[in-house]
Coordinates of C-alpha atoms and ligand atoms in Angstrom, one line a residue:
M29 CA 88.0 88.4 96.0
E30 CA 84.9 87.0 97.7
K31 CA 81.8 86.3 95.6
G32 CA 79.4 87.7 98.2
L33 CA 79.8 89.2 101.6
L34 CA 76.2 89.7 102.7
Y35 CA 75.9 89.8 106.5
P36 CA 74.4 86.5 107.9
V37 CA 70.7 86.3 108.6
T38 CA 68.2 83.7 109.7
N39 CA 64.8 83.5 108.0
Q40 CA 62.4 80.9 106.6
F41 CA 65.0 79.8 104.0
R42 CA 68.3 80.5 105.9
Q43 CA 69.9 79.5 109.2
D44 CA 72.7 81.5 110.9
Q45 CA 74.3 79.9 113.9
K46 CA 77.3 81.5 115.7
L47 CA 80.1 79.2 116.7
D48 CA 81.6 81.8 119.2
G49 CA 82.8 80.6 122.5
L50 CA 85.9 78.5 123.6
W51 CA 87.9 77.0 120.8
D52 CA 90.9 74.7 121.0
F53 CA 94.1 76.7 120.3
K54 CA 97.8 75.7 119.9
F55 CA 101.0 77.5 118.8
D56 CA 102.8 75.8 115.9
P57 CA 106.3 77.4 116.0
Q58 CA 107.9 74.6 113.9
A59 CA 105.0 74.9 111.3
Q60 CA 104.5 71.1 111.5
G61 CA 100.8 71.1 112.3
E62 CA 99.7 69.5 109.1
A63 CA 102.4 66.8 109.4
K64 CA 101.3 66.1 112.9
G65 CA 97.7 65.7 111.8
W66 CA 96.3 68.8 113.5
T67 CA 93.9 69.2 110.6
T68 CA 91.5 66.9 112.6
G69 CA 92.3 68.4 116.0
F70 CA 95.2 68.3 118.4
D71 CA 96.1 67.3 122.0
D72 CA 96.8 69.6 125.0
P73 CA 94.9 72.5 123.5
I74 CA 94.6 75.9 125.2
K75 CA 90.9 76.9 125.5
M76 CA 90.8 80.2 123.7
P77 CA 87.8 82.6 123.5
V78 CA 86.5 83.5 120.0
P79 CA 86.1 86.3 119.0
A80 CA 89.3 87.5 120.6
S81 CA 93.0 88.2 119.9
F82 CA 95.1 85.6 121.7
N83 CA 97.9 87.9 122.8
D84 CA 96.8 89.6 126.1
F85 CA 95.4 86.4 127.7
F86 CA 98.9 85.1 128.3
T87 CA 101.2 85.8 131.3
D88 CA 104.4 85.0 129.4
K89 CA 106.1 87.3 126.8
D90 CA 106.8 84.5 124.3
S91 CA 103.1 83.8 124.0
R92 CA 102.0 87.4 124.0
E93 CA 104.5 88.2 121.3
Y94 CA 104.2 84.9 119.4
T95 CA 104.6 85.3 115.7
G96 CA 104.2 82.4 113.2
D97 CA 101.7 79.5 112.7
F98 CA 99.0 78.8 115.2
W99 CA 95.9 76.6 115.1
Y100 CA 92.3 76.8 116.2
A101 CA 89.8 73.8 116.3
K102 CA 86.1 73.5 117.1
K103 CA 83.6 70.6 117.0
F104 CA 80.2 71.5 115.6
F105 CA 77.0 69.6 114.8
V106 CA 75.3 69.7 111.4
P107 CA 71.6 68.8 111.8
T108 CA 70.0 66.6 109.1
Y109 CA 67.4 69.4 108.3
M110 CA 70.3 71.2 106.6
D111 CA 70.4 68.4 104.0
G112 CA 70.0 69.7 100.5
Q113 CA 71.2 73.2 101.5
T114 CA 74.6 74.9 100.9
I115 CA 76.4 74.8 104.1
Q116 CA 79.1 77.4 104.8
L117 CA 81.4 78.6 107.5
R118 CA 81.8 82.5 107.5
F119 CA 84.8 83.9 109.4
G120 CA 84.4 87.6 110.3
A121 CA 88.2 88.1 110.5
A122 CA 91.1 85.7 110.8
T123 CA 94.2 87.8 111.3
H124 CA 96.3 87.8 109.2
R125 CA 95.8 84.6 107.1
A126 CA 94.2 81.2 107.4
T127 CA 93.7 77.8 105.9
V128 CA 90.4 76.1 106.7
Y129 CA 90.0 72.3 107.2
V130 CA 86.7 70.4 107.9
N131 CA 87.0 66.8 109.0
G132 CA 90.6 66.9 107.8
Q133 CA 89.7 68.1 104.3
E134 CA 91.3 71.3 103.1
I135 CA 88.6 73.7 102.1
R136 CA 90.2 77.0 101.3
S137 CA 92.8 79.7 102.3
H138 CA 92.4 83.4 102.9
E139 CA 94.8 86.3 103.1
G140 CA 93.9 89.5 105.0
G141 CA 93.0 89.8 108.6
F142 CA 90.2 92.4 108.6
L143 CA 87.6 91.2 106.2
P144 CA 85.2 88.2 106.1
F145 CA 85.5 85.1 104.0
T146 CA 83.2 82.1 103.5
A147 CA 84.2 78.5 103.2
D148 CA 81.7 76.2 101.4
I149 CA 81.8 73.0 103.5
T150 CA 78.7 71.3 101.9
D151 CA 80.7 68.3 100.6
A152 CA 82.9 68.0 103.6
V153 CA 80.4 67.8 106.5
K154 CA 78.6 64.7 107.9
L155 CA 74.9 65.4 108.4
G156 CA 73.4 64.5 111.7
Q157 CA 76.8 64.1 113.2
E158 CA 79.6 66.0 115.0
N159 CA 82.2 67.6 112.7
I160 CA 85.4 69.4 113.3
V161 CA 86.7 72.6 111.8
T162 CA 90.4 73.5 112.2
L163 CA 92.3 76.5 111.0
K164 CA 96.0 76.9 110.4
M165 CA 96.6 80.6 110.9
N166 CA 99.6 82.9 110.7
N167 CA 100.3 86.4 111.9
E168 CA 103.6 87.2 110.3
L169 CA 104.1 90.7 108.8
H170 CA 105.6 91.1 105.3
R171 CA 106.2 94.0 103.0
D172 CA 104.1 92.4 100.3
A173 CA 101.1 92.0 102.6
L174 CA 98.6 94.3 104.4
P175 CA 99.3 95.8 106.9
A176 CA 103.0 96.1 105.9
G177 CA 105.9 95.2 108.1
D178 CA 108.7 92.7 108.6
T179 CA 109.2 89.6 110.6
A180 CA 112.5 89.3 112.4
T181 CA 114.1 86.1 113.7
L182 CA 115.9 86.6 117.0
K183 CA 119.1 84.8 117.9
N184 CA 117.1 82.5 120.0
G185 CA 115.2 81.4 116.9
K186 CA 111.9 83.1 118.0
K187 CA 110.1 85.2 115.4
M188 CA 109.1 88.8 116.1
A189 CA 106.7 91.1 114.4
K190 CA 108.2 94.4 113.1
P191 CA 105.2 96.5 112.1
F192 CA 105.6 99.5 109.9
F193 CA 102.6 100.9 111.7
D194 CA 101.6 102.1 115.2
F195 CA 99.2 99.5 116.5
Y196 CA 99.8 96.2 118.2
N197 CA 99.8 93.1 115.9
Y198 CA 96.9 91.6 117.7
S199 CA 96.1 88.2 116.0
G200 CA 93.6 85.5 116.1
L201 CA 89.9 84.9 115.2
N202 CA 89.1 88.5 116.0
R203 CA 85.5 88.4 114.8
S204 CA 82.6 85.9 115.0
V205 CA 82.5 82.6 113.1
H206 CA 79.1 81.6 111.7
L207 CA 77.7 78.2 110.6
L208 CA 75.4 79.1 107.7
A209 CA 72.8 77.0 105.7
V210 CA 71.4 78.7 102.6
P211 CA 69.4 77.4 99.7
K212 CA 71.4 75.9 96.9
N213 CA 70.0 78.7 94.7
H214 CA 70.5 81.7 96.9
I215 CA 70.9 85.5 96.9
Y216 CA 74.6 86.4 97.3
D217 CA 74.8 90.2 96.7
Y218 CA 72.8 93.3 96.2
S219 CA 73.5 97.0 95.8
T220 CA 71.5 100.2 96.0
T221 CA 72.0 103.8 94.7
Y222 CA 69.7 106.8 95.4
D223 CA 68.2 109.9 94.1
V224 CA 66.6 112.0 96.8
S225 CA 64.6 115.2 97.0
E226 CA 62.3 116.7 99.7
D227 CA 59.2 115.0 98.3
Q228 CA 60.6 111.9 96.7
A229 CA 63.3 109.3 96.9
T230 CA 64.2 106.6 94.4
V231 CA 66.1 103.5 95.3
H232 CA 67.8 102.0 92.3
Y233 CA 68.6 98.4 93.2
S234 CA 70.4 95.5 91.7
V235 CA 70.3 91.9 93.2
Q236 CA 72.3 88.8 92.3
A237 CA 71.5 85.1 92.9
T238 CA 73.5 82.0 92.1
D239 CA 70.8 81.0 89.6
G240 CA 67.8 82.8 88.3
S241 CA 66.8 86.4 87.9
N242 CA 63.1 86.5 89.0
F243 CA 62.8 88.6 92.1
K244 CA 60.1 90.4 94.1
V245 CA 61.4 93.4 96.0
S246 CA 59.7 95.5 98.7
L247 CA 60.7 98.4 100.8
S248 CA 59.2 99.0 104.2
D249 CA 59.4 102.0 106.5
G250 CA 60.5 102.0 110.1
D251 CA 57.0 100.9 111.2
G252 CA 57.1 97.9 108.8
K253 CA 54.6 99.4 106.4
V254 CA 55.4 98.5 102.7
V255 CA 56.0 101.8 100.9
A256 CA 57.2 100.6 97.5
T257 CA 57.5 97.3 95.6
A258 CA 59.2 96.2 92.4
E259 CA 60.1 93.1 90.4
G260 CA 63.2 91.9 88.5
Q261 CA 67.0 91.8 89.0
T262 CA 67.3 95.5 88.7
G263 CA 64.7 98.2 89.3
D264 CA 63.5 101.3 91.1
L265 CA 61.6 101.7 94.4
V266 CA 60.0 105.1 94.5
V267 CA 59.1 106.6 97.9
K268 CA 56.9 109.6 98.2
N269 CA 57.6 112.0 101.1
P270 CA 60.5 109.9 102.3
T271 CA 62.2 110.2 105.6
L272 CA 65.8 110.7 104.6
W273 CA 68.8 109.3 106.4
Q274 CA 70.5 112.4 107.9
V275 CA 73.8 112.9 109.8
R276 CA 73.0 112.3 113.5
D277 CA 69.3 112.0 112.5
A278 CA 69.2 108.5 111.0
Y279 CA 66.1 106.8 109.6
L280 CA 66.3 103.2 108.2
Y281 CA 64.0 101.4 105.8
T282 CA 64.1 97.6 105.2
I283 CA 64.6 96.3 101.7
K284 CA 63.5 92.7 101.1
F285 CA 64.5 90.6 98.2
E286 CA 62.6 87.3 97.3
L287 CA 64.1 85.0 94.8
L288 CA 61.4 83.3 92.8
D289 CA 61.5 79.9 91.0
A290 CA 58.4 79.1 89.0
G291 CA 56.6 81.9 90.8
K292 CA 57.5 80.5 94.3
A293 CA 59.9 82.1 96.7
V294 CA 63.0 79.9 97.3
D295 CA 65.2 82.4 99.1
E296 CA 64.8 85.8 100.8
Y297 CA 67.3 88.4 102.1
S298 CA 66.4 91.6 104.0
D299 CA 68.6 94.5 105.1
E300 CA 68.3 97.9 106.6
I301 CA 69.2 100.8 104.2
G302 CA 69.1 104.6 104.5
L303 CA 67.8 107.0 101.8
R304 CA 70.6 109.6 101.3
T305 CA 73.1 110.8 98.8
I306 CA 76.8 111.6 99.2
E307 CA 78.5 114.2 97.0
I308 CA 81.7 116.3 96.8
K309 CA 81.1 119.7 95.3
G310 CA 84.0 122.1 95.3
H311 CA 85.2 122.4 98.8
E312 CA 82.0 120.9 100.2
I313 CA 81.1 117.4 101.4
L314 CA 77.3 117.1 100.9
V315 CA 74.8 114.7 102.4
N316 CA 71.4 115.0 100.8
H317 CA 72.7 118.1 99.0
K318 CA 73.5 119.8 102.3
S319 CA 77.1 120.7 103.4
V320 CA 78.4 118.7 106.3
Y321 CA 81.4 119.6 108.5
L322 CA 83.0 116.4 109.9
R323 CA 83.9 116.2 113.5
G324 CA 85.0 113.0 115.0
F325 CA 88.0 110.7 115.4
G326 CA 90.5 108.3 114.1
R327 CA 89.7 105.1 116.0
H328 CA 91.0 101.6 116.6
E329 CA 89.2 98.3 117.3
D330 CA 91.1 97.9 120.5
S331 CA 90.2 97.0 124.1
I332 CA 91.7 95.5 127.2
Y333 CA 91.7 91.6 127.3
A334 CA 90.3 90.8 123.8
G335 CA 92.8 93.1 121.9
R336 CA 91.6 93.7 118.3
A337 CA 88.4 91.6 118.7
F338 CA 85.1 93.2 118.1
D339 CA 83.4 93.7 121.4
L340 CA 79.7 94.8 121.4
N341 CA 80.0 96.3 124.8
V342 CA 82.9 98.5 123.8
E343 CA 81.2 99.6 120.6
R344 CA 78.1 100.6 122.5
R345 CA 80.2 102.7 124.8
D346 CA 82.2 104.2 122.0
M347 CA 79.1 105.2 120.1
N348 CA 77.6 106.8 123.2
L349 CA 80.9 108.7 123.8
M350 CA 80.8 110.0 120.2
K351 CA 77.2 111.1 120.6
W352 CA 78.0 112.7 124.0
I353 CA 80.9 114.7 122.6
G354 CA 79.0 115.9 119.5
A355 CA 80.9 113.8 116.9
N356 CA 79.3 113.0 113.5
S357 CA 82.0 110.8 111.9
F358 CA 85.0 108.6 112.3
R359 CA 87.6 106.9 110.1
S360 CA 87.9 103.1 110.4
S361 CA 91.7 103.6 110.9
H362 CA 93.6 101.6 109.8
Y363 CA 91.4 98.6 108.6
P364 CA 87.8 97.8 108.0
Y365 CA 86.0 97.3 111.3
D366 CA 83.5 94.6 112.2
E367 CA 80.2 94.9 110.2
Q368 CA 78.3 95.5 113.4
V369 CA 80.2 98.8 113.8
Y370 CA 78.7 100.0 110.5
K371 CA 75.2 98.9 111.6
F372 CA 75.7 101.0 114.8
A373 CA 76.7 104.0 112.7
D374 CA 73.7 103.4 110.3
R375 CA 71.4 103.6 113.3
E376 CA 73.1 106.6 114.9
G377 CA 73.6 108.7 111.7
I378 CA 77.4 108.7 112.0
L379 CA 79.5 109.0 108.9
I380 CA 82.4 106.5 108.3
T381 CA 85.5 106.9 106.1
D382 CA 86.1 103.2 105.5
E383 CA 89.8 102.4 105.4
V384 CA 91.6 99.3 103.9
P385 CA 94.6 98.0 105.9
A386 CA 97.1 99.5 103.4
V387 CA 99.2 101.0 106.3
G388 CA 102.9 101.1 106.7
F389 CA 103.5 101.8 102.9
K390 CA 106.2 104.2 103.9
M391 CA 109.8 103.4 104.8
A392 CA 109.8 106.4 107.2
A393 CA 107.2 104.4 109.2
A394 CA 109.6 101.5 109.2
S395 CA 112.4 103.8 110.3
F396 CA 110.1 104.7 113.1
L397 CA 111.3 101.3 114.3
G398 CA 114.7 101.5 112.8
G399 CA 113.7 100.7 109.3
L400 CA 114.9 101.6 105.8
N401 CA 115.7 104.7 103.8
Q402 CA 114.2 103.9 100.4
S403 CA 110.9 104.6 98.7
F404 CA 108.4 101.9 99.6
F405 CA 107.1 101.7 96.0
D406 CA 110.6 100.9 94.6
G407 CA 110.6 97.7 96.5
D408 CA 110.6 94.3 94.7
W409 CA 107.6 93.4 96.8
I410 CA 105.2 95.8 95.0
D411 CA 103.6 93.5 92.5
E412 CA 102.6 90.9 95.0
L413 CA 101.5 93.7 97.5
Y414 CA 99.3 95.3 94.9
K415 CA 97.4 92.0 94.2
K416 CA 96.5 91.8 97.9
H417 CA 95.8 95.6 98.2
I418 CA 93.3 95.7 95.3
D419 CA 91.8 92.4 96.5
Q420 CA 91.1 93.9 99.9
V421 CA 89.8 97.2 98.4
K422 CA 87.3 95.1 96.4
D423 CA 86.2 93.1 99.4
M424 CA 85.9 96.1 101.6
I425 CA 83.6 97.9 99.1
K426 CA 81.7 94.7 98.4
R427 CA 81.1 94.2 102.1
D428 CA 80.3 97.8 103.1
K429 CA 78.7 99.4 100.1
N430 CA 75.1 99.2 101.3
H431 CA 75.7 101.0 104.6
P432 CA 74.2 104.6 104.6
S433 CA 76.9 105.5 107.1
V434 CA 79.8 104.9 104.7
L435 CA 80.8 108.3 103.4
A436 CA 84.1 107.5 101.6
W437 CA 86.8 104.9 101.0
S438 CA 90.3 105.4 102.3
L439 CA 92.5 103.3 100.1
C440 CA 95.7 103.8 102.0
N441 CA 97.1 105.4 105.2
E442 CA 100.1 107.6 104.8
P443 CA 101.8 106.0 101.8
D444 CA 105.0 107.4 100.3
T445 CA 103.4 109.8 97.8
S446 CA 106.4 112.1 97.3
T447 CA 108.4 109.7 95.2
D448 CA 108.1 109.1 91.5
S449 CA 107.4 105.4 91.9
A450 CA 104.2 106.1 93.9
V451 CA 102.5 107.6 90.9
P452 CA 102.1 104.4 88.8
Y453 CA 101.0 102.5 91.9
F454 CA 98.3 105.0 92.7
T455 CA 97.3 105.4 89.0
K456 CA 96.6 101.7 88.9
L457 CA 94.9 101.7 92.3
F458 CA 92.5 104.5 91.4
N459 CA 91.8 103.1 87.9
D460 CA 91.1 99.6 89.3
S461 CA 88.9 100.9 92.1
K462 CA 86.8 103.5 90.3
D463 CA 83.8 101.3 89.4
L464 CA 83.7 99.1 92.5
D465 CA 81.2 101.3 94.4
P466 CA 77.8 101.5 92.6
E467 CA 77.2 104.8 94.5
Q468 CA 80.6 106.2 93.3
R469 CA 81.4 107.5 96.8
P470 CA 84.6 109.6 97.2
R471 CA 88.0 107.8 97.4
T472 CA 90.9 109.1 99.2
F473 CA 94.0 108.3 101.3
T474 CA 95.7 110.0 104.2
L475 CA 98.7 112.3 103.6
N476 CA 101.3 112.7 106.3
E477 CA 103.9 115.4 107.0
D478 CA 106.2 114.4 104.2
D479 CA 103.3 114.7 101.7
T480 CA 102.7 118.4 101.7
F481 CA 101.1 120.4 98.9
E482 CA 104.5 121.1 97.5
K483 CA 106.0 117.6 97.9
S484 CA 103.3 115.1 97.1
K485 CA 103.2 113.7 93.6
C486 CA 99.8 112.1 94.1
L487 CA 97.4 115.0 94.8
K488 CA 95.4 114.5 91.7
F489 CA 94.0 111.1 92.9
P490 CA 92.0 111.7 96.0
D491 CA 88.4 113.2 95.7
F492 CA 89.1 115.0 99.0
Y493 CA 92.2 115.2 101.2
L494 CA 92.8 113.6 104.5
L495 CA 95.8 115.3 106.2
N496 CA 97.7 113.8 109.1
R497 CA 99.7 116.6 110.7
Y498 CA 101.6 116.5 114.0
P499 CA 103.2 120.0 114.7
G500 CA 103.1 120.3 118.5
W501 CA 103.9 116.6 119.0
Y502 CA 106.4 115.0 116.5
H503 CA 108.0 118.4 115.7
K504 CA 107.8 122.0 116.9
W505 CA 106.6 120.7 120.3
G506 CA 106.1 122.2 123.7
Y507 CA 107.0 125.9 123.9
E508 CA 107.9 125.7 120.2
I509 CA 104.3 125.0 119.3
S510 CA 103.9 128.6 118.0
D511 CA 106.3 127.7 115.2
G512 CA 104.3 124.6 114.6
E513 CA 101.2 126.7 114.1
A514 CA 103.1 129.0 111.8
G515 CA 104.3 126.1 109.7
L516 CA 100.8 124.6 109.5
R517 CA 99.4 127.9 108.4
A518 CA 102.1 128.3 105.8
E519 CA 101.2 124.9 104.3
L520 CA 97.5 125.7 104.3
D521 CA 98.2 129.0 102.6
E522 CA 99.8 127.0 99.8
W523 CA 96.7 124.9 99.5
K524 CA 94.5 128.0 99.7
N525 CA 96.5 129.8 96.9
S526 CA 96.5 126.7 94.7
D527 CA 93.9 125.8 92.1
I528 CA 92.9 122.7 94.1
D529 CA 89.2 122.8 94.5
K530 CA 88.6 119.9 96.9
P531 CA 87.7 119.7 100.6
I532 CA 90.4 119.1 103.2
V533 CA 89.7 117.0 106.4
F534 CA 92.3 116.8 109.1
S535 CA 92.3 113.1 109.8
E536 CA 95.0 113.0 112.5
Y537 CA 96.5 115.5 115.0
G538 CA 97.1 115.1 118.7
A539 CA 99.3 114.7 121.7
D540 CA 100.1 111.7 123.9
T541 CA 98.5 112.5 127.3
E542 CA 98.9 110.7 130.6
P543 CA 95.5 110.9 132.3
G544 CA 95.7 112.7 135.6
L545 CA 99.0 114.4 134.7
H546 CA 98.4 118.2 135.3
K547 CA 100.9 121.0 135.0
L548 CA 100.4 124.8 135.2
P549 CA 101.7 126.1 132.9
S550 CA 101.4 123.1 130.7
I551 CA 104.0 120.5 129.8
M552 CA 103.9 117.8 127.1
W553 CA 102.0 114.6 128.3
S554 CA 99.8 116.8 130.6
E555 CA 96.1 117.0 130.0
E556 CA 96.5 120.8 129.8
Y557 CA 98.9 120.4 126.9
Q558 CA 96.6 118.1 124.9
I559 CA 93.9 120.9 125.1
E560 CA 96.4 123.6 124.1
L561 CA 97.4 121.6 121.0
L562 CA 93.8 120.9 120.0
D563 CA 93.0 124.6 120.6
M564 CA 95.9 125.6 118.3
F565 CA 94.6 123.3 115.5
D566 CA 91.1 124.6 116.0
R567 CA 92.3 128.2 115.6
V568 CA 93.8 127.2 112.3
F569 CA 90.8 125.2 111.1
D570 CA 88.5 128.2 111.7
S571 CA 90.8 130.3 109.5
Y572 CA 90.3 128.3 106.3
D573 CA 86.8 127.6 104.8
F574 CA 88.1 124.7 102.6
I575 CA 88.8 122.7 105.8
R576 CA 85.6 120.6 106.1
G577 CA 86.5 118.3 108.9
E578 CA 88.5 117.7 112.1
Q579 CA 89.2 114.2 113.4
P580 CA 91.8 114.2 116.2
W581 CA 93.9 111.2 116.9
N582 CA 92.5 109.1 118.7
L583 CA 89.1 108.5 120.2
A584 CA 90.7 106.3 122.9
D585 CA 94.2 105.2 124.0
F586 CA 95.3 102.0 122.3
Q587 CA 97.9 99.3 122.4
T588 CA 101.1 99.5 120.3
V589 CA 104.4 97.7 120.2
E590 CA 106.5 98.4 123.3
G591 CA 109.2 101.1 122.7
N592 CA 110.9 104.1 124.1
M593 CA 108.2 106.3 122.5
R594 CA 105.2 104.5 124.0
V595 CA 104.0 104.2 127.5
N596 CA 102.0 101.0 127.4
G597 CA 100.6 102.0 124.1
N598 CA 99.6 105.2 122.4
K599 CA 98.1 107.8 124.7
K600 CA 96.7 110.3 122.2
G601 CA 93.2 109.2 123.2
I602 CA 90.7 111.9 124.0
F603 CA 89.4 109.0 126.2
T604 CA 91.4 106.5 128.1
R605 CA 91.6 102.9 127.0
D606 CA 88.8 102.0 129.5
R607 CA 86.7 104.8 127.9
Q608 CA 86.8 107.5 130.5
P609 CA 87.3 111.2 129.5
K610 CA 90.5 113.2 129.7
A611 CA 90.1 116.9 130.1
A612 CA 90.3 117.3 126.3
A613 CA 87.0 115.5 126.0
F614 CA 85.1 118.3 127.7
Y615 CA 87.0 120.9 125.6
L616 CA 85.9 119.1 122.3
K617 CA 82.4 118.6 123.6
K618 CA 82.1 122.4 124.2
R619 CA 83.4 123.1 120.7
W620 CA 81.5 120.5 118.7
T621 CA 78.1 120.8 120.4
S622 CA 78.3 124.6 119.7
L623 CA 78.6 124.0 115.9
P624 CA 75.5 123.6 113.7
L625 CA 75.3 120.2 112.0
D626 CA 76.1 121.8 108.6
Y627 CA 78.8 124.1 109.9
Ligands
CKU718 C1 103.2 109.9 111.0 C2 102.1 109.7 111.9 C3 100.9 109.0 111.5 N1 100.0 108.5 112.6 C4 99.7 107.1 112.3 C5 98.9 106.5 113.5 O1 98.7 105.1 113.2 C6 99.8 106.7 114.7 O2 99.2 106.0 115.9 C7 100.0 108.2 115.0 C8 100.8 108.4 116.3 O3 102.0 108.3 116.2 O4 100.2 108.7 117.3 C9 100.7 108.8 113.8

């Protein structure tokens, strides 16, 4: 678990310098990099863009599909004015694991490819000189790691990823690398919780520094006018006649913390926050005490060329597509996204269900690729897996807790929950995670077709339900879709007739659709069929008032492993992979822009 995950800033006390650009890169299939001295660099490197996944740059299959150890290296200069400061390297995401060396000295390792980590390199760097950072990375999949899968060794000795999930195992330095200089005594974390009403909002804050507890705190409005001040490590900032952060009508304040030593500021950290509350009450999801009906998408961080890497251009386009279509939410399926995505959502008033990469925790998913027929939670890998799982839940919440856009935490995607062995695992997970979020936002996980109301043994855990259902595609498809609708309604009648008093959000449903394929009457894979399927689900959603959200799968087409069920990836996108609309986009826009915000 990381001590602090504050997003890097530059100010009078701190310096943030991105080390993005071309790095040296080399595969290490024999895992001999250390023995060969690659910790201080290596010969014949490939020049590799960072941030980026390495896979799709190559023209040969062995490189695209490469699984095993690989190395990055970059020379960087540390100016003498950083002397006396704590010098760090912050990696936004190294997928899936990394060991960091500076000038040949091992600094630290990190497990988990979708969350940041910081390496303190103060004692390893040479001031006023050029230094070198190298990373030994690895992208193998294991059942005791997130996301879950296997790594096969082919007869030719090459390794191959066998994901228990449906997205490509893009790997590499997928997010930015920052060279940071902060004061020896610096702020490393803060949190805020809120009470809001029409005429007043109170920000309850808490702030932590490496040493000292004397703080000056101020809150400024969107025009930079200070509207409240406070002192101390914890306190309240009271705002009269506040402008609240609302869904699709965002307003951001800036909170500023100054760390004092003998009355003098020695560090400072500012961030944008939104004054709002999140609640679940009965079947309702409430933002600022008003009911909200979620409409939006499951997404992926996925684009042509850079794979899983965060791309500001793609995110700008995706946010505009979501606004155009009338969406107000998305799930960060199936892993935490780059921090800049949450900043976009903060500014646009979009709600995020933030999901940890606990995906593939279901042998049926493995069997999707010819896997196994046992309960995932009976495996001998569970103890080791849980350590990594809860560690990444802690870091996801630590990193994202101050974003107004974060609505809820999804602690798993489609786990086995219909087996007895799932219960102790989820009991521990929900006990260990309950106090991580100062705002106590709802926690949930997605339930797939095997985990119906009658079968799942874990329905007591989620604060609201995320249902992934695929009648009309994975079963009862084509002309049989009417039976699919009947089965869906039968399941929802069970939920309706139960004593369950929590909201249901449909977090996945959809049809693979080849853009430009038209058929009258429809046929599966045609644009007409995608609309027919969405229309069937919408008829069902409109029949049950405890359904409080619809998030079809997926915002855009995305890359998966190759296979006889995928046509160059998953085509369930409402938009194509290059972010152009399929006919279903216009269908959804018509439906969603006709709904009031609090429908
Ligand atoms: C059982 C289905 C769950 N869901 C997971 C998601 O990652 C896949 O892309 C999606 C699909 O198959 O399109 C299905």
